[in-house]
Coordinates of C-alpha atoms and ligand atoms in Angstrom, one line a residue:
M220 CA 157.8 108.0 119.6
S221 CA 159.5 108.8 116.4
A222 CA 162.8 107.9 117.9
A223 CA 161.6 104.5 118.8
R224 CA 160.7 103.9 115.2
T225 CA 164.2 104.7 113.9
T226 CA 166.0 102.8 116.6
K227 CA 167.1 99.4 115.6
P228 CA 164.9 96.7 117.0
K229 CA 166.1 95.4 120.4
P230 CA 167.2 91.8 120.4
K231 CA 164.2 89.7 121.4
K232 CA 164.1 88.4 124.9
T233 CA 164.2 84.7 125.3
P234 CA 160.6 83.7 125.7
A235 CA 159.6 82.3 129.0
P236 CA 159.6 78.6 128.8
K237 CA 156.3 76.7 128.6
K238 CA 154.2 79.7 128.1
P239 CA 150.6 78.6 127.9
A240 CA 149.1 78.7 124.4
A241 CA 147.7 82.2 123.9
K242 CA 144.0 82.7 124.4
K243 CA 143.0 79.1 123.5
R244 CA 139.6 78.4 124.8
P245 CA 139.7 75.5 127.2
S246 CA 136.5 74.1 125.6
G247 CA 138.5 73.5 122.4
A248 CA 135.5 74.7 120.4
T249 CA 136.0 74.6 116.7
L250 CA 134.2 75.6 113.5
H251 CA 134.3 72.8 111.0
V252 CA 135.1 73.7 107.4
R253 CA 134.8 71.2 104.5
M254 CA 136.0 72.2 101.0
Y255 CA 134.7 69.9 98.3
D256 CA 136.9 69.1 95.4
V257 CA 134.7 70.7 92.7
G258 CA 137.6 71.7 90.4
F259 CA 137.2 75.2 89.1
G260 CA 134.3 76.0 91.4
D261 CA 133.4 76.5 95.0
C262 CA 131.5 74.4 97.5
F263 CA 132.1 74.8 101.3
L264 CA 130.1 73.3 104.1
L265 CA 130.5 74.8 107.6
R266 CA 129.3 73.6 111.0
T267 CA 129.4 76.0 113.9
P268 CA 130.3 74.8 117.4
T269 CA 126.6 74.9 118.4
G270 CA 125.8 72.5 115.5
Q271 CA 124.4 74.9 112.8
T272 CA 125.3 74.4 109.2
V273 CA 126.1 76.9 106.5
L274 CA 126.5 75.9 102.8
V275 CA 128.6 78.4 100.8
D276 CA 128.0 77.8 97.1
A277 CA 127.6 74.5 95.3
G278 CA 129.0 74.6 91.8
F279 CA 131.5 72.9 89.6
H280 CA 133.1 73.4 86.3
S281 CA 131.2 72.4 83.1
Q282 CA 133.9 70.0 82.1
G283 CA 133.7 68.2 85.4
K284 CA 137.4 68.6 86.3
G285 CA 136.7 68.0 90.0
A286 CA 135.4 65.0 91.8
F287 CA 131.7 65.7 91.1
S288 CA 129.2 65.8 88.2
G289 CA 125.5 65.7 87.7
N290 CA 123.6 65.3 91.0
E291 CA 126.6 63.9 92.9
L292 CA 127.5 67.2 94.7
A293 CA 123.9 67.8 95.9
E294 CA 123.7 64.2 97.1
Q295 CA 127.0 64.4 98.9
V296 CA 126.2 67.7 100.6
L297 CA 122.8 66.3 101.7
A298 CA 124.3 63.1 103.1
D299 CA 127.1 65.1 104.9
V300 CA 124.6 67.5 106.5
K301 CA 122.5 64.6 107.7
A302 CA 125.7 62.9 109.1
L303 CA 126.8 66.1 110.8
T304 CA 123.5 67.1 112.4
G305 CA 121.1 64.2 112.0
K306 CA 118.7 66.5 110.0
A307 CA 118.2 67.3 106.4
R308 CA 118.6 71.0 107.1
V309 CA 121.1 73.7 106.3
D310 CA 120.6 76.8 108.5
V311 CA 121.9 79.2 105.9
V312 CA 122.6 78.6 102.2
I313 CA 124.8 81.3 100.7
A314 CA 125.2 81.7 96.9
T315 CA 128.0 84.2 96.4
H316 CA 127.1 85.0 92.8
R317 CA 125.3 83.5 89.8
H318 CA 128.3 81.9 88.0
A319 CA 127.6 78.3 87.3
D320 CA 130.8 77.2 89.0
H321 CA 129.2 78.4 92.2
I322 CA 125.6 77.5 91.8
V323 CA 125.1 74.9 89.0
S324 CA 124.5 72.1 91.5
F325 CA 121.4 73.9 92.8
N326 CA 119.8 72.9 89.5
S327 CA 118.8 69.6 91.1
K328 CA 115.6 68.1 92.6
T329 CA 117.8 66.7 95.4
W330 CA 117.5 70.0 97.2
D331 CA 113.7 69.5 97.4
A332 CA 114.5 67.3 100.4
L333 CA 116.5 69.9 102.2
E334 CA 115.0 72.4 104.7
V335 CA 116.8 75.7 104.8
G336 CA 116.8 78.3 107.5
E337 CA 117.6 81.3 105.3
V338 CA 119.1 81.8 101.8
W339 CA 121.6 84.7 101.2
L340 CA 122.2 86.2 97.8
P341 CA 123.9 89.3 96.6
W342 CA 121.6 92.3 96.4
V343 CA 121.8 92.2 92.6
E344 CA 119.6 89.1 92.7
D345 CA 116.7 91.0 94.2
L346 CA 114.6 91.2 91.1
T347 CA 112.0 93.5 92.8
K348 CA 114.5 96.3 92.5
P349 CA 114.3 98.3 89.2
A350 CA 118.1 99.0 89.3
V351 CA 118.7 95.3 89.4
V352 CA 116.5 94.5 86.4
R353 CA 118.3 97.3 84.4
L354 CA 121.7 95.9 85.4
W355 CA 120.9 92.3 84.2
K356 CA 119.2 93.5 81.0
K357 CA 122.4 95.4 80.1
Q358 CA 124.5 92.3 80.9
Q359 CA 122.3 90.0 79.0
A360 CA 122.1 92.2 75.9
F361 CA 125.9 92.4 75.9
A362 CA 126.2 88.6 76.3
Y363 CA 123.7 87.8 73.6
G364 CA 125.3 90.4 71.3
L365 CA 128.7 88.7 71.7
A366 CA 127.2 85.2 71.3
R367 CA 125.5 86.3 68.1
A368 CA 128.6 88.0 66.7
L369 CA 130.9 85.1 67.4
P370 CA 130.6 83.3 64.1
S371 CA 132.0 86.4 62.3
F372 CA 135.2 86.1 64.2
S373 CA 137.9 83.8 62.9
L374 CA 139.0 82.2 66.1
K375 CA 141.3 79.3 66.9
A376 CA 139.5 76.4 68.4
E377 CA 141.0 76.9 71.8
V378 CA 140.1 80.6 71.8
R379 CA 136.6 79.8 70.8
E380 CA 136.4 77.3 73.5
A381 CA 137.5 79.9 76.1
V382 CA 135.0 82.4 74.8
D383 CA 132.2 79.8 74.8
F384 CA 133.1 78.9 78.4
L385 CA 133.0 82.5 79.5
L386 CA 129.6 83.0 77.8
W387 CA 128.2 79.9 79.3
N388 CA 129.4 80.9 82.7
A389 CA 127.7 84.3 82.2
G390 CA 124.5 82.4 81.6
V391 CA 124.3 82.2 77.8
D392 CA 124.7 79.1 75.8
P393 CA 126.8 80.1 72.9
K394 CA 125.4 77.4 70.7
A395 CA 121.9 78.5 71.3
P396 CA 122.2 82.2 72.5
L397 CA 118.5 82.8 72.4
A398 CA 117.7 79.9 74.7
A399 CA 116.8 80.5 78.4
W400 CA 119.5 81.7 80.7
S401 CA 121.5 78.6 81.5
N402 CA 121.8 79.2 85.3
A403 CA 118.1 80.1 85.6
D404 CA 117.0 76.8 87.2
A405 CA 119.6 77.0 89.8
M406 CA 118.6 80.5 90.6
T407 CA 115.0 79.5 90.9
T408 CA 115.9 76.9 93.5
L409 CA 117.8 79.6 95.4
R410 CA 115.0 82.1 95.2
E411 CA 112.0 79.9 95.8
G412 CA 113.1 76.3 96.1
F413 CA 114.0 73.7 98.9
R414 CA 111.6 71.8 101.1
N415 CA 110.3 75.0 102.7
P416 CA 110.2 77.4 99.7
G417 CA 109.0 80.3 101.9
A418 CA 112.2 80.4 104.0
R419 CA 113.6 83.9 104.4
R420 CA 115.8 85.3 101.6
R421 CA 118.3 88.0 102.4
Y422 CA 119.8 90.1 99.6
L423 CA 123.0 91.5 100.9
P424 CA 124.2 94.0 101.7
A425 CA 120.8 95.5 102.4
T426 CA 122.2 99.0 103.2
K427 CA 125.1 101.2 102.3
A428 CA 126.9 100.4 105.5
L429 CA 130.4 99.0 105.1
P430 CA 130.6 96.6 106.8
E431 CA 127.0 95.8 107.2
T432 CA 126.8 93.8 110.5
F433 CA 123.9 91.6 111.6
T434 CA 122.9 88.5 113.4
T435 CA 120.1 86.0 112.6
P436 CA 118.2 83.7 114.9
V437 CA 119.0 80.7 112.6
L438 CA 122.7 81.1 113.4
P439 CA 123.1 81.6 117.1
G440 CA 126.5 82.8 118.2
V441 CA 127.4 84.0 114.7
T442 CA 127.9 87.7 113.8
V443 CA 127.8 88.4 110.1
H444 CA 129.6 91.2 108.4
A445 CA 128.8 91.9 104.7
L446 CA 131.5 93.8 102.8
G447 CA 130.4 93.4 99.2
P448 CA 129.2 93.6 96.6
P449 CA 129.1 97.4 96.4
A450 CA 125.7 98.8 97.0
D451 CA 126.0 101.1 94.0
P452 CA 125.4 99.3 90.6
D453 CA 127.8 101.7 88.9
L454 CA 130.5 100.3 91.1
I455 CA 129.9 96.8 89.9
A456 CA 132.4 97.0 87.2
H457 CA 135.8 95.6 86.7
L458 CA 138.6 97.9 87.7
D459 CA 142.0 96.9 86.6
P460 CA 144.2 96.1 89.6
S461 CA 147.4 96.5 87.7
K462 CA 146.9 100.2 87.4
D463 CA 146.9 100.3 91.2
D464 CA 150.0 98.1 91.3
E465 CA 147.9 95.6 93.2
T466 CA 148.5 92.3 91.5
Y467 CA 151.3 89.9 91.8
R468 CA 151.3 89.5 88.1
A469 CA 151.7 93.3 87.7
L470 CA 154.7 93.2 90.1
L471 CA 156.3 90.4 88.2
M472 CA 155.8 92.0 84.8
R473 CA 157.3 95.3 85.9
A474 CA 160.2 93.5 87.5
A475 CA 160.9 91.8 84.3
E476 CA 160.4 95.1 82.4
M477 CA 158.0 93.5 80.1
P478 CA 155.7 95.6 78.0
G479 CA 152.5 96.4 79.8
E480 CA 150.2 95.7 77.0
P481 CA 148.3 92.8 78.6
L482 CA 147.8 95.0 81.6
G483 CA 146.4 98.0 79.8
P484 CA 143.3 99.8 81.1
V485 CA 140.1 97.9 80.8
R486 CA 137.7 99.7 78.5
H487 CA 134.3 98.5 77.4
P488 CA 135.0 96.6 74.2
F489 CA 131.7 97.3 72.5
G490 CA 131.2 100.8 74.0
D491 CA 128.3 101.9 76.0
R492 CA 125.9 102.1 73.1
W493 CA 125.9 98.3 72.9
L494 CA 124.6 98.1 76.4
A495 CA 121.1 98.0 75.1
D496 CA 118.4 98.8 77.7
G497 CA 116.1 96.1 76.6
P498 CA 115.9 92.4 76.4
P499 CA 117.5 90.4 73.6
P500 CA 117.3 89.5 70.7
L501 CA 119.0 92.5 69.2
R502 CA 117.3 94.3 66.4
P503 CA 118.6 93.6 62.8
D504 CA 120.3 97.0 62.6
E505 CA 122.0 96.3 65.9
L506 CA 123.2 93.0 64.6
K507 CA 124.5 94.6 61.5
R508 CA 126.5 97.1 63.6
L509 CA 127.8 94.4 65.7
D510 CA 129.0 92.6 62.6
S511 CA 130.9 95.5 61.5
L512 CA 132.4 96.0 64.9
S513 CA 133.5 92.4 65.1
R514 CA 136.5 93.2 63.0
N515 CA 137.8 95.5 65.7
V516 CA 136.8 93.7 68.8
D517 CA 138.7 91.1 70.7
P518 CA 136.0 88.6 71.7
V519 CA 138.1 87.0 74.4
F520 CA 138.5 90.5 75.9
A521 CA 134.7 91.1 75.6
A522 CA 133.8 87.8 77.2
K523 CA 136.3 88.3 80.0
A524 CA 134.7 91.7 80.7
L525 CA 131.4 89.9 81.0
D526 CA 132.9 87.4 83.4
D527 CA 134.5 90.1 85.5
M528 CA 131.2 91.9 85.8
I529 CA 129.5 88.9 87.3
N530 CA 132.4 88.2 89.6
S531 CA 132.0 91.8 90.8
T532 CA 128.6 90.9 92.1
S533 CA 130.1 88.4 94.6
L534 CA 129.0 88.5 98.2
V535 CA 132.0 89.2 100.4
L536 CA 131.3 88.0 104.0
V537 CA 133.1 87.7 107.3
L538 CA 131.5 85.2 109.6
E539 CA 132.5 85.8 113.2
V540 CA 132.1 82.9 115.7
G541 CA 133.8 83.4 119.0
S542 CA 137.4 84.2 118.2
A543 CA 137.1 82.8 114.6
R544 CA 136.6 85.1 111.7
L545 CA 136.1 83.4 108.3
L546 CA 136.7 85.6 105.3
L547 CA 134.5 84.3 102.4
P548 CA 135.0 86.6 99.4
G549 CA 133.5 84.4 96.6
D550 CA 135.0 85.5 93.4
A551 CA 135.1 89.3 94.2
E552 CA 137.7 91.0 92.0
W553 CA 139.7 94.2 92.5
G554 CA 136.8 96.6 92.0
T555 CA 135.1 95.3 95.1
W556 CA 138.3 95.0 97.1
K557 CA 139.5 98.5 96.4
R558 CA 136.4 99.9 98.1
I559 CA 136.6 97.4 101.0
L560 CA 140.3 98.2 101.7
A561 CA 139.6 101.9 101.6
S562 CA 137.4 101.5 104.7
A563 CA 139.3 101.7 108.0
E564 CA 136.5 99.8 109.7
A565 CA 136.6 97.0 107.1
R566 CA 140.4 96.7 107.3
T567 CA 140.2 96.4 111.1
L568 CA 137.7 93.7 110.8
L569 CA 139.8 91.8 108.1
K570 CA 142.9 92.1 110.3
G571 CA 141.3 89.7 112.6
T572 CA 140.7 87.0 109.9
T573 CA 141.5 83.5 111.2
F574 CA 140.5 81.6 108.0
F575 CA 140.7 82.8 104.4
K576 CA 138.8 81.3 101.4
V577 CA 141.1 82.5 98.6
G578 CA 139.0 84.5 96.1
H579 CA 138.3 83.4 92.5
H580 CA 140.2 80.1 92.6
G581 CA 143.5 82.0 93.1
S582 CA 143.2 84.2 90.0
H583 CA 145.5 87.2 89.5
N584 CA 143.0 90.0 90.3
A585 CA 140.9 88.6 93.2
T586 CA 143.5 88.8 95.9
S587 CA 145.4 92.1 96.1
R588 CA 148.9 92.7 97.5
T589 CA 147.5 95.1 100.1
L590 CA 145.2 92.4 101.4
V591 CA 148.0 89.8 101.6
E592 CA 150.8 92.0 102.8
D593 CA 149.2 94.6 105.0
V594 CA 145.9 93.2 106.2
L595 CA 145.7 89.5 106.6
P596 CA 147.3 88.1 109.7
K597 CA 150.3 85.8 109.3
A598 CA 150.1 82.1 109.5
I599 CA 146.3 81.7 109.2
P600 CA 144.9 78.7 107.3
A601 CA 143.5 79.3 103.9
M602 CA 141.7 77.2 101.3
V603 CA 141.7 77.6 97.5
S604 CA 139.2 75.7 95.5
T605 CA 140.8 75.5 92.2
Q606 CA 142.0 73.4 89.3
E607 CA 145.3 74.2 87.7
G608 CA 144.3 76.0 84.4
K609 CA 145.5 75.4 81.0
G610 CA 144.2 77.2 78.0
T611 CA 143.4 80.8 77.2
Y612 CA 141.1 81.8 80.0
R613 CA 142.3 79.8 83.0
N614 CA 146.0 80.1 82.4
D615 CA 147.7 80.9 85.6
I616 CA 144.9 79.9 87.9
P617 CA 145.9 79.6 90.6
L618 CA 148.5 82.2 90.1
P619 CA 151.9 80.9 91.3
E620 CA 153.1 84.3 92.4
L621 CA 150.0 84.7 94.6
L622 CA 150.5 81.2 96.2
D623 CA 154.1 82.2 96.8
A624 CA 153.1 85.4 98.4
L625 CA 150.6 83.7 100.7
E626 CA 153.3 81.2 101.7
A627 CA 155.8 84.0 102.3
K628 CA 153.3 85.5 104.7
G629 CA 153.2 82.2 106.5
L630 CA 149.6 81.3 105.5
K631 CA 148.9 77.6 105.4
V632 CA 147.2 77.0 102.1
A633 CA 145.3 73.9 101.1
R634 CA 144.4 73.4 97.4
S635 CA 141.4 71.4 96.5
D636 CA 143.2 69.9 93.5
R637 CA 146.3 68.8 95.5
P638 CA 144.9 67.4 98.7
D639 CA 148.1 65.4 99.3
E640 CA 150.1 68.6 99.5
A641 CA 147.9 70.2 102.1
P642 CA 149.7 71.3 105.3
R643 CA 149.3 69.1 108.3
L644 CA 146.5 70.9 110.0
F645 CA 144.1 70.0 107.2
K646 CA 142.5 66.6 106.8
P647 CA 142.2 65.4 103.2
G648 CA 139.2 63.1 102.6
E649 CA 138.3 61.2 99.5
K650 CA 136.6 64.2 97.7
W651 CA 137.2 67.0 100.1
I652 CA 139.6 68.6 102.6
D653 CA 138.5 69.3 106.2
L654 CA 139.7 71.9 108.7
E655 CA 138.8 72.7 112.2
V656 CA 139.1 76.5 112.9
P657 CA 139.5 77.2 116.7
C658 CA 136.9 79.6 118.1
Ligands
ZN147 ZN1 134.2 80.9 90.4

């Protein structure tokens, strides 16, 4: 066997002419995927071959860089669901994580008209769990602390804007840090809204199994595999992929022999003692300590750590329908991926992917080299919901090196912000791009 490995590959035989297309179902059954142009955000509508619908996220960027603002996205999705199925019903609504660019549209009365079969959320949204409450209290205290400390930093306007955005996306309005959590209304819809508020909520994964596999009566013919977020709250933390040589940016920087400073290990900028185990506002002595710390803390770094933490709560799902396997990783970053890719069973599952929703709008640390080069099959279609970034935070989104690597692997990638450049198998519409995934 080892001899075979070292032998030069034999010249390929000429393929038999007119070989029938491999394993294509005669029925031509497809799973319909629609990616809405929501700018830096996600909104995907799926329809299974048997006519069930799944909505994966409904958010857009605060500055409305995509084709939707206000209630428009909710109205469009509702109209499309009715057109697809004749009913104002979505069988499963999935909210991958609580970032506004994934859920802000759920803050709309429009959804009151929609019946849902089930709503799926990451397990960290199950507020009946004490560990969950502790996690969010920490996160909130950190966010409020940063928002309160911001005036004592002298920041360039563009940097301040970036920090404000990160804080806002983390659920805190930097201009009114003591106001209610800004994504709270959207979360309320997801937890107890829609036309039938009592519809089943699933908080996933519900066990420590990786992958956690289940079926549900509301999606006949679909097998669901949940791969993330990690079941352990301690694992919901940002791990730096550059240390593991896993990002395309790390590769590029090393190749250019640039100093590794921007890739240094991620540490907690305020230290653990700032993760107060209680609700904000902070006490006066805490504020005073924050104030003195502000001279030594990089607020962009701090805000980014907050952002990464919430991305780490993303649901990572594979939906299996016939021969189709849709990989839907939300904005999961390297911390989640590292654990998934260490599981032989999860890797085997991912090797059968036939459609890939590129994670986190094509950022540098959501799609690892191992995933692209060793795990994902060649030549599958992929969609990236994104808006070319400019400015401090969203620079290099989508990361050109990542897009190049996907292309080198033969993946066919459609970008929401460049529908005209989508490969031929995609069908660009006015405010979306459609795809039929064979199953
Ligand atoms: Zn996002």
